[in-house]
């Protein structure tokens, strides 16, 4: 196949498939005039500025004014409640403490004893325990008892504890006293304001005779006090 035949065949095939003549035979091709250059102006797109859209802003409530700070009470200006004094156990356990009468101090007075009280005579003193246990051997007391026909085994020695007198009712719960000799002040409740020193007193309602004197250590070395005590003992025992 010649060159012209090949060119015609190629032109036929291209025209068949594309319906466009893309190839011309060499002989038939004519030089086409050169196309003038067309300047390309870039397209300027208009800038569209969108209008601002109003977005609704939720309303914020105005802040509330701060609440006033609570004023704390000053410790210096606040009075403290009074502190109640502790009640005795016997009163605290009572269903109605207001109905419990106060207890007299002398009703709580305790005492110590020495002897058997065979004759119903009681000698009451207020001494330190160390001196009290030596009292049965006291020479002055033994001679005093002999003068009224007694010995130390016939009497009971009572030592009162504390500054208050002992109650006669409390004393008689343990001792059957008929005669009481007190050596000192404020030793027996019923005789605190009804007796005078070295003057015997009778209590018929309770079948009791009572005589008060000074402390033993004072009478023992004072002749005038011995005489006054002896005079009182004679009126009490040797009638």
PDB file of C-alpha atoms in Angstrom:
ATOM      1  CA  UNK A   1       0.000   0.000   0.000  1.00  0.00           C
ATOM      2  CA  UNK A   2       1.344   3.272  -0.983  1.00  0.00           C
ATOM      3  CA  UNK A   3       1.689   6.230   1.306  1.00  0.00           C
ATOM      4  CA  UNK A   4      -1.326   7.930  -0.237  1.00  0.00           C
ATOM      5  CA  UNK A   5      -3.446   4.890   0.312  1.00  0.00           C
ATOM      6  CA  UNK A   6      -2.407   4.656   3.965  1.00  0.00           C
ATOM      7  CA  UNK A   7      -3.234   8.261   4.579  1.00  0.00           C
ATOM      8  CA  UNK A   8      -6.675   7.909   3.020  1.00  0.00           C
ATOM      9  CA  UNK A   9      -7.406   4.837   5.106  1.00  0.00           C
ATOM     10  CA  UNK A  10      -6.459   6.607   8.353  1.00  0.00           C
ATOM     11  CA  UNK A  11      -8.586   9.554   7.418  1.00  0.00           C
ATOM     12  CA  UNK A  12     -11.562   7.312   6.760  1.00  0.00           C
ATOM     13  CA  UNK A  13     -11.208   5.494  10.071  1.00  0.00           C
ATOM     14  CA  UNK A  14     -10.939   8.699  12.115  1.00  0.00           C
ATOM     15  CA  UNK A  15     -13.947  10.215  10.391  1.00  0.00           C
ATOM     16  CA  UNK A  16     -15.934   7.033  11.031  1.00  0.00           C
ATOM     17  CA  UNK A  17     -15.396   6.991  14.754  1.00  0.00           C
ATOM     18  CA  UNK A  18     -15.464  10.679  15.540  1.00  0.00           C
ATOM     19  CA  UNK A  19     -17.440  12.166  12.690  1.00  0.00           C
ATOM     20  CA  UNK A  20     -14.634  14.660  12.506  1.00  0.00           C
ATOM     21  CA  UNK A  21     -11.879  14.787  10.027  1.00  0.00           C
ATOM     22  CA  UNK A  22      -8.721  14.849  12.036  1.00  0.00           C
ATOM     23  CA  UNK A  23      -6.311  13.785   9.414  1.00  0.00           C
ATOM     24  CA  UNK A  24      -5.978  14.970   5.916  1.00  0.00           C
ATOM     25  CA  UNK A  25      -3.854  13.496   3.272  1.00  0.00           C
ATOM     26  CA  UNK A  26      -0.570  15.226   2.890  1.00  0.00           C
ATOM     27  CA  UNK A  27      -1.404  16.359  -0.547  1.00  0.00           C
ATOM     28  CA  UNK A  28      -4.742  17.951   0.312  1.00  0.00           C
ATOM     29  CA  UNK A  29      -3.575  19.822   3.406  1.00  0.00           C
ATOM     30  CA  UNK A  30      -3.300  23.518   2.974  1.00  0.00           C
ATOM     31  CA  UNK A  31      -1.615  25.808   5.287  1.00  0.00           C
ATOM     32  CA  UNK A  32      -4.200  27.595   7.415  1.00  0.00           C
ATOM     33  CA  UNK A  33      -3.717  31.205   8.179  1.00  0.00           C
ATOM     34  CA  UNK A  34      -2.256  31.877  11.601  1.00  0.00           C
ATOM     35  CA  UNK A  35      -4.879  32.913  14.103  1.00  0.00           C
ATOM     36  CA  UNK A  36      -4.357  36.206  15.767  1.00  0.00           C
ATOM     37  CA  UNK A  37      -3.564  35.972  19.457  1.00  0.00           C
ATOM     38  CA  UNK A  38      -6.567  36.896  21.517  1.00  0.00           C
ATOM     39  CA  UNK A  39      -5.683  38.382  24.864  1.00  0.00           C
ATOM     40  CA  UNK A  40      -7.285  36.555  27.731  1.00  0.00           C
ATOM     41  CA  UNK A  41      -8.702  38.865  30.323  1.00  0.00           C
ATOM     42  CA  UNK A  42      -9.073  37.223  33.653  1.00  0.00           C
ATOM     43  CA  UNK A  43     -12.634  37.272  34.825  1.00  0.00           C
ATOM     44  CA  UNK A  44     -13.161  39.389  37.850  1.00  0.00           C
ATOM     45  CA  UNK A  45     -15.741  37.859  40.089  1.00  0.00           C
ATOM     46  CA  UNK A  46     -17.826  40.315  42.054  1.00  0.00           C
ATOM     47  CA  UNK A  47     -17.266  40.146  45.756  1.00  0.00           C
ATOM     48  CA  UNK A  48     -20.578  39.865  47.440  1.00  0.00           C
ATOM     49  CA  UNK A  49     -20.481  41.023  51.032  1.00  0.00           C
ATOM     50  CA  UNK A  50     -23.259  39.438  52.980  1.00  0.00           C
ATOM     51  CA  UNK A  51     -25.164  41.695  55.283  1.00  0.00           C
ATOM     52  CA  UNK A  52     -24.552  40.969  58.927  1.00  0.00           C
ATOM     53  CA  UNK A  53     -27.187  38.756  60.385  1.00  0.00           C
ATOM     54  CA  UNK A  54     -28.443  39.828  63.806  1.00  0.00           C
ATOM     55  CA  UNK A  55     -28.128  36.922  66.153  1.00  0.00           C
ATOM     56  CA  UNK A  56     -30.420  37.232  69.177  1.00  0.00           C
ATOM     57  CA  UNK A  57     -28.411  37.314  72.387  1.00  0.00           C
ATOM     58  CA  UNK A  58     -30.192  35.822  75.384  1.00  0.00           C
ATOM     59  CA  UNK A  59     -30.806  38.384  78.041  1.00  0.00           C
ATOM     60  CA  UNK A  60     -28.739  37.880  81.209  1.00  0.00           C
ATOM     61  CA  UNK A  61     -30.506  38.900  84.426  1.00  0.00           C
ATOM     62  CA  UNK A  62     -28.786  41.584  86.369  1.00  0.00           C
ATOM     63  CA  UNK A  63     -26.741  40.204  89.272  1.00  0.00           C
ATOM     64  CA  UNK A  64     -28.493  40.359  92.614  1.00  0.00           C
ATOM     65  CA  UNK A  65     -26.900  42.541  95.269  1.00  0.00           C
ATOM     66  CA  UNK A  66     -24.821  40.498  97.712  1.00  0.00           C
ATOM     67  CA  UNK A  67     -26.696  39.430 100.805  1.00  0.00           C
ATOM     68  CA  UNK A  68     -25.505  41.127 103.961  1.00  0.00           C
ATOM     69  CA  UNK A  69     -23.128  38.947 105.951  1.00  0.00           C
ATOM     70  CA  UNK A  70     -24.664  37.395 109.019  1.00  0.00           C
ATOM     71  CA  UNK A  71     -23.462  39.133 112.114  1.00  0.00           C
ATOM     72  CA  UNK A  72     -22.028  36.589 114.514  1.00  0.00           C
ATOM     73  CA  UNK A  73     -22.618  37.244 118.200  1.00  0.00           C
ATOM     74  CA  UNK A  74     -19.584  38.456 120.024  1.00  0.00           C
ATOM     75  CA  UNK A  75     -18.331  36.119 122.754  1.00  0.00           C
ATOM     76  CA  UNK A  76     -17.504  39.095 124.896  1.00  0.00           C
ATOM     77  CA  UNK A  77     -21.058  40.468 124.689  1.00  0.00           C
ATOM     78  CA  UNK A  78     -22.906  37.165 124.958  1.00  0.00           C
ATOM     79  CA  UNK A  79     -23.550  36.219 128.599  1.00  0.00           C
ATOM     80  CA  UNK A  80     -22.604  32.661 129.399  1.00  0.00           C
ATOM     81  CA  UNK A  81     -25.236  30.516 131.091  1.00  0.00           C
ATOM     82  CA  UNK A  82     -24.629  30.097 134.779  1.00  0.00           C
ATOM     83  CA  UNK A  83     -22.987  26.860 135.780  1.00  0.00           C
ATOM     84  CA  UNK A  84     -25.146  24.914 138.153  1.00  0.00           C
ATOM     85  CA  UNK A  85     -23.467  23.561 141.237  1.00  0.00           C
ATOM     86  CA  UNK A  86     -23.424  19.768 141.380  1.00  0.00           C
ATOM     87  CA  UNK A  87     -26.188  18.316 143.508  1.00  0.00           C
ATOM     88  CA  UNK A  88     -25.570  15.620 146.093  1.00  0.00           C
ATOM     89  CA  UNK A  89     -26.240  12.111 144.873  1.00  0.00           C
ATOM     90  CA  UNK A  90     -29.154  11.699 147.283  1.00  0.00           C
ATOM     91  CA  UNK A  91     -30.869  14.830 145.903  1.00  0.00           C
ATOM     92  CA  UNK A  92     -30.034  14.089 142.250  1.00  0.00           C
ATOM     93  CA  UNK A  93     -31.635  10.653 142.488  1.00  0.00           C
ATOM     94  CA  UNK A  94     -34.827  12.021 144.040  1.00  0.00           C
ATOM     95  CA  UNK A  95     -37.785  12.320 141.632  1.00  0.00           C
ATOM     96  CA  UNK A  96     -38.510  15.827 142.936  1.00  0.00           C
ATOM     97  CA  UNK A  97     -35.345  17.504 144.315  1.00  0.00           C
ATOM     98  CA  UNK A  98     -37.294  20.644 145.234  1.00  0.00           C
ATOM     99  CA  UNK A  99     -39.272  18.669 147.804  1.00  0.00           C
ATOM    100  CA  UNK A 100     -36.158  17.352 149.597  1.00  0.00           C
ATOM    101  CA  UNK A 101     -35.434  19.518 152.665  1.00  0.00           C
ATOM    102  CA  UNK A 102     -31.818  20.543 153.307  1.00  0.00           C
ATOM    103  CA  UNK A 103     -29.893  18.359 155.731  1.00  0.00           C
ATOM    104  CA  UNK A 104     -28.445  20.060 158.819  1.00  0.00           C
ATOM    105  CA  UNK A 105     -24.636  19.642 158.985  1.00  0.00           C
ATOM    106  CA  UNK A 106     -24.691  18.231 162.537  1.00  0.00           C
ATOM    107  CA  UNK A 107     -26.914  15.368 161.389  1.00  0.00           C
ATOM    108  CA  UNK A 108     -24.018  14.202 159.200  1.00  0.00           C
ATOM    109  CA  UNK A 109     -21.375  14.435 161.952  1.00  0.00           C
ATOM    110  CA  UNK A 110     -19.623  11.148 162.684  1.00  0.00           C
ATOM    111  CA  UNK A 111     -17.692  10.043 165.780  1.00  0.00           C
ATOM    112  CA  UNK A 112     -15.350   7.363 167.137  1.00  0.00           C
ATOM    113  CA  UNK A 113     -15.766   5.518 170.439  1.00  0.00           C
ATOM    114  CA  UNK A 114     -13.693   3.740 173.087  1.00  0.00           C
ATOM    115  CA  UNK A 115     -15.165   1.765 176.041  1.00  0.00           C
ATOM    116  CA  UNK A 116     -18.323  -0.141 177.001  1.00  0.00           C
ATOM    117  CA  UNK A 117     -20.587   2.401 178.781  1.00  0.00           C
ATOM    118  CA  UNK A 118     -21.608   0.096 181.642  1.00  0.00           C
ATOM    119  CA  UNK A 119     -22.971   2.967 183.763  1.00  0.00           C
ATOM    120  CA  UNK A 120     -24.482   5.084 180.971  1.00  0.00           C
ATOM    121  CA  UNK A 121     -21.834   7.833 181.322  1.00  0.00           C
ATOM    122  CA  UNK A 122     -20.333   9.319 178.137  1.00  0.00           C
ATOM    123  CA  UNK A 123     -17.298  11.605 177.909  1.00  0.00           C
ATOM    124  CA  UNK A 124     -17.323  13.624 174.671  1.00  0.00           C
ATOM    125  CA  UNK A 125     -14.186  15.302 173.287  1.00  0.00           C
ATOM    126  CA  UNK A 126     -12.797  16.605 169.962  1.00  0.00           C
ATOM    127  CA  UNK A 127      -9.166  15.500 169.593  1.00  0.00           C
ATOM    128  CA  UNK A 128      -6.799  14.260 166.886  1.00  0.00           C
ATOM    129  CA  UNK A 129      -7.049  10.468 166.585  1.00  0.00           C
ATOM    130  CA  UNK A 130      -3.518   9.950 167.935  1.00  0.00           C
ATOM    131  CA  UNK A 131      -4.392  11.791 171.174  1.00  0.00           C
ATOM    132  CA  UNK A 132      -7.821  10.204 171.484  1.00  0.00           C
ATOM    133  CA  UNK A 133      -6.498   6.629 171.656  1.00  0.00           C
ATOM    134  CA  UNK A 134      -4.282   7.653 174.611  1.00  0.00           C
ATOM    135  CA  UNK A 135      -7.156   9.179 176.586  1.00  0.00           C
ATOM    136  CA  UNK A 136      -8.060   6.057 178.647  1.00  0.00           C
ATOM    137  CA  UNK A 137      -4.636   6.321 180.322  1.00  0.00           C
ATOM    138  CA  UNK A 138      -4.995   9.998 181.187  1.00  0.00           C
ATOM    139  CA  UNK A 139      -4.254  10.450 184.927  1.00  0.00           C
ATOM    140  CA  UNK A 140      -6.534  13.472 185.354  1.00  0.00           C
ATOM    141  CA  UNK A 141      -9.586  11.684 183.882  1.00  0.00           C
ATOM    142  CA  UNK A 142      -9.037   8.533 185.930  1.00  0.00           C
ATOM    143  CA  UNK A 143      -8.894  10.549 189.186  1.00  0.00           C
ATOM    144  CA  UNK A 144     -11.980  12.512 188.131  1.00  0.00           C
ATOM    145  CA  UNK A 145     -13.982   9.325 187.607  1.00  0.00           C
ATOM    146  CA  UNK A 146     -12.796   7.875 190.924  1.00  0.00           C
ATOM    147  CA  UNK A 147     -14.112  11.023 192.668  1.00  0.00           C
ATOM    148  CA  UNK A 148     -17.652  10.223 191.471  1.00  0.00           C
ATOM    149  CA  UNK A 149     -17.386   6.475 192.133  1.00  0.00           C
ATOM    150  CA  UNK A 150     -16.583   5.295 188.563  1.00  0.00           C
ATOM    151  CA  UNK A 151     -13.663   3.784 186.666  1.00  0.00           C
ATOM    152  CA  UNK A 152     -12.637   4.074 183.029  1.00  0.00           C
ATOM    153  CA  UNK A 153     -14.372   0.768 182.215  1.00  0.00           C
ATOM    154  CA  UNK A 154     -17.718   2.293 183.239  1.00  0.00           C
ATOM    155  CA  UNK A 155     -17.750   5.020 180.607  1.00  0.00           C
ATOM    156  CA  UNK A 156     -17.552   5.454 176.851  1.00  0.00           C
ATOM    157  CA  UNK A 157     -15.175   7.963 175.296  1.00  0.00           C
ATOM    158  CA  UNK A 158     -16.575   9.679 172.173  1.00  0.00           C
ATOM    159  CA  UNK A 159     -14.411  11.650 169.718  1.00  0.00           C
ATOM    160  CA  UNK A 160     -16.432  13.996 167.468  1.00  0.00           C
ATOM    161  CA  UNK A 161     -15.207  14.403 163.887  1.00  0.00           C
ATOM    162  CA  UNK A 162     -15.273  17.816 162.239  1.00  0.00           C
ATOM    163  CA  UNK A 163     -16.258  21.270 163.513  1.00  0.00           C
ATOM    164  CA  UNK A 164     -19.988  20.607 163.942  1.00  0.00           C
ATOM    165  CA  UNK A 165     -21.632  19.068 167.033  1.00  0.00           C
ATOM    166  CA  UNK A 166     -22.901  15.541 166.981  1.00  0.00           C
ATOM    167  CA  UNK A 167     -26.654  15.012 167.091  1.00  0.00           C
ATOM    168  CA  UNK A 168     -27.955  13.419 170.289  1.00  0.00           C
ATOM    169  CA  UNK A 169     -30.320  11.264 168.211  1.00  0.00           C
ATOM    170  CA  UNK A 170     -27.356   9.972 166.188  1.00  0.00           C
ATOM    171  CA  UNK A 171     -25.315   9.334 169.337  1.00  0.00           C
ATOM    172  CA  UNK A 172     -28.075   7.397 171.057  1.00  0.00           C
ATOM    173  CA  UNK A 173     -28.449   5.044 168.100  1.00  0.00           C
ATOM    174  CA  UNK A 174     -25.168   3.467 169.239  1.00  0.00           C
ATOM    175  CA  UNK A 175     -24.850   4.440 172.913  1.00  0.00           C
ATOM    176  CA  UNK A 176     -27.421   4.363 175.712  1.00  0.00           C
ATOM    177  CA  UNK A 177     -26.263   7.610 177.323  1.00  0.00           C
ATOM    178  CA  UNK A 178     -27.847   8.934 180.516  1.00  0.00           C
ATOM    179  CA  UNK A 179     -25.072  11.365 181.582  1.00  0.00           C
ATOM    180  CA  UNK A 180     -22.833  13.251 179.168  1.00  0.00           C
ATOM    181  CA  UNK A 181     -19.680  15.156 180.148  1.00  0.00           C
ATOM    182  CA  UNK A 182     -18.448  17.344 177.281  1.00  0.00           C
ATOM    183  CA  UNK A 183     -14.884  18.711 177.302  1.00  0.00           C
ATOM    184  CA  UNK A 184     -14.881  21.432 174.657  1.00  0.00           C
ATOM    185  CA  UNK A 185     -17.232  23.673 172.639  1.00  0.00           C
ATOM    186  CA  UNK A 186     -20.084  22.736 170.292  1.00  0.00           C
ATOM    187  CA  UNK A 187     -19.980  19.003 170.963  1.00  0.00           C
ATOM    188  CA  UNK A 188     -23.715  18.150 171.336  1.00  0.00           C
ATOM    189  CA  UNK A 189     -26.504  19.677 169.233  1.00  0.00           C
ATOM    190  CA  UNK A 190     -29.172  19.960 171.966  1.00  0.00           C
ATOM    191  CA  UNK A 191     -26.796  21.766 174.346  1.00  0.00           C
ATOM    192  CA  UNK A 192     -25.151  24.331 172.058  1.00  0.00           C
ATOM    193  CA  UNK A 193     -27.389  27.271 173.065  1.00  0.00           C
ATOM    194  CA  UNK A 194     -29.141  25.968 176.179  1.00  0.00           C
ATOM    195  CA  UNK A 195     -26.238  25.369 178.540  1.00  0.00           C
ATOM    196  CA  UNK A 196     -23.477  27.263 180.316  1.00  0.00           C
ATOM    197  CA  UNK A 197     -20.020  25.998 181.085  1.00  0.00           C
ATOM    198  CA  UNK A 198     -19.717  24.000 184.372  1.00  0.00           C
ATOM    199  CA  UNK A 199     -23.493  24.259 184.926  1.00  0.00           C
ATOM    200  CA  UNK A 200     -25.269  20.868 184.766  1.00  0.00           C
ATOM    201  CA  UNK A 201     -28.508  20.795 182.750  1.00  0.00           C
ATOM    202  CA  UNK A 202     -31.328  18.249 182.841  1.00  0.00           C
ATOM    203  CA  UNK A 203     -33.256  17.218 179.681  1.00  0.00           C
ATOM    204  CA  UNK A 204     -36.242  15.355 181.177  1.00  0.00           C
ATOM    205  CA  UNK A 205     -37.865  14.759 177.782  1.00  0.00           C
ATOM    206  CA  UNK A 206     -34.937  12.563 176.781  1.00  0.00           C
ATOM    207  CA  UNK A 207     -33.832  11.437 180.264  1.00  0.00           C
ATOM    208  CA  UNK A 208     -30.427  13.049 179.959  1.00  0.00           C
ATOM    209  CA  UNK A 209     -28.140  15.046 182.264  1.00  0.00           C
ATOM    210  CA  UNK A 210     -25.479  17.193 180.595  1.00  0.00           C
ATOM    211  CA  UNK A 211     -22.411  19.071 181.874  1.00  0.00           C
ATOM    212  CA  UNK A 212     -19.955  21.039 179.711  1.00  0.00           C
ATOM    213  CA  UNK A 213     -16.418  22.143 180.612  1.00  0.00           C
ATOM    214  CA  UNK A 214     -13.233  23.395 178.978  1.00  0.00           C
ATOM    215  CA  UNK A 215     -10.839  21.138 177.038  1.00  0.00           C
ATOM    216  CA  UNK A 216      -9.145  18.433 179.127  1.00  0.00           C
ATOM    217  CA  UNK A 217      -5.635  19.820 178.527  1.00  0.00           C
ATOM    218  CA  UNK A 218      -6.782  23.198 179.953  1.00  0.00           C
ATOM    219  CA  UNK A 219      -8.515  21.846 183.063  1.00  0.00           C
ATOM    220  CA  UNK A 220      -5.679  19.423 183.807  1.00  0.00           C
ATOM    221  CA  UNK A 221      -3.203  22.205 184.553  1.00  0.00           C
ATOM    222  CA  UNK A 222      -5.548  24.871 185.924  1.00  0.00           C
ATOM    223  CA  UNK A 223      -6.612  24.588 189.599  1.00  0.00           C
ATOM    224  CA  UNK A 224      -9.447  27.135 189.297  1.00  0.00           C
ATOM    225  CA  UNK A 225     -10.998  25.205 186.393  1.00  0.00           C
ATOM    226  CA  UNK A 226     -10.714  21.953 188.370  1.00  0.00           C
ATOM    227  CA  UNK A 227     -12.663  23.497 191.234  1.00  0.00           C
ATOM    228  CA  UNK A 228     -15.423  24.723 188.901  1.00  0.00           C
ATOM    229  CA  UNK A 229     -15.677  21.339 187.247  1.00  0.00           C
ATOM    230  CA  UNK A 230     -15.810  19.528 190.569  1.00  0.00           C
ATOM    231  CA  UNK A 231     -18.638  21.790 191.761  1.00  0.00           C
ATOM    232  CA  UNK A 232     -20.668  20.947 188.678  1.00  0.00           C
ATOM    233  CA  UNK A 233     -20.023  17.206 189.043  1.00  0.00           C
ATOM    234  CA  UNK A 234     -21.241  17.246 192.653  1.00  0.00           C
ATOM    235  CA  UNK A 235     -24.565  18.833 191.589  1.00  0.00           C
ATOM    236  CA  UNK A 236     -24.910  16.343 188.792  1.00  0.00           C
ATOM    237  CA  UNK A 237     -23.920  13.049 190.545  1.00  0.00           C
ATOM    238  CA  UNK A 238     -23.686  13.605 194.330  1.00  0.00           C
ATOM    239  CA  UNK A 239     -27.022  15.055 195.298  1.00  0.00           C
TER     240      UNK A 239
END
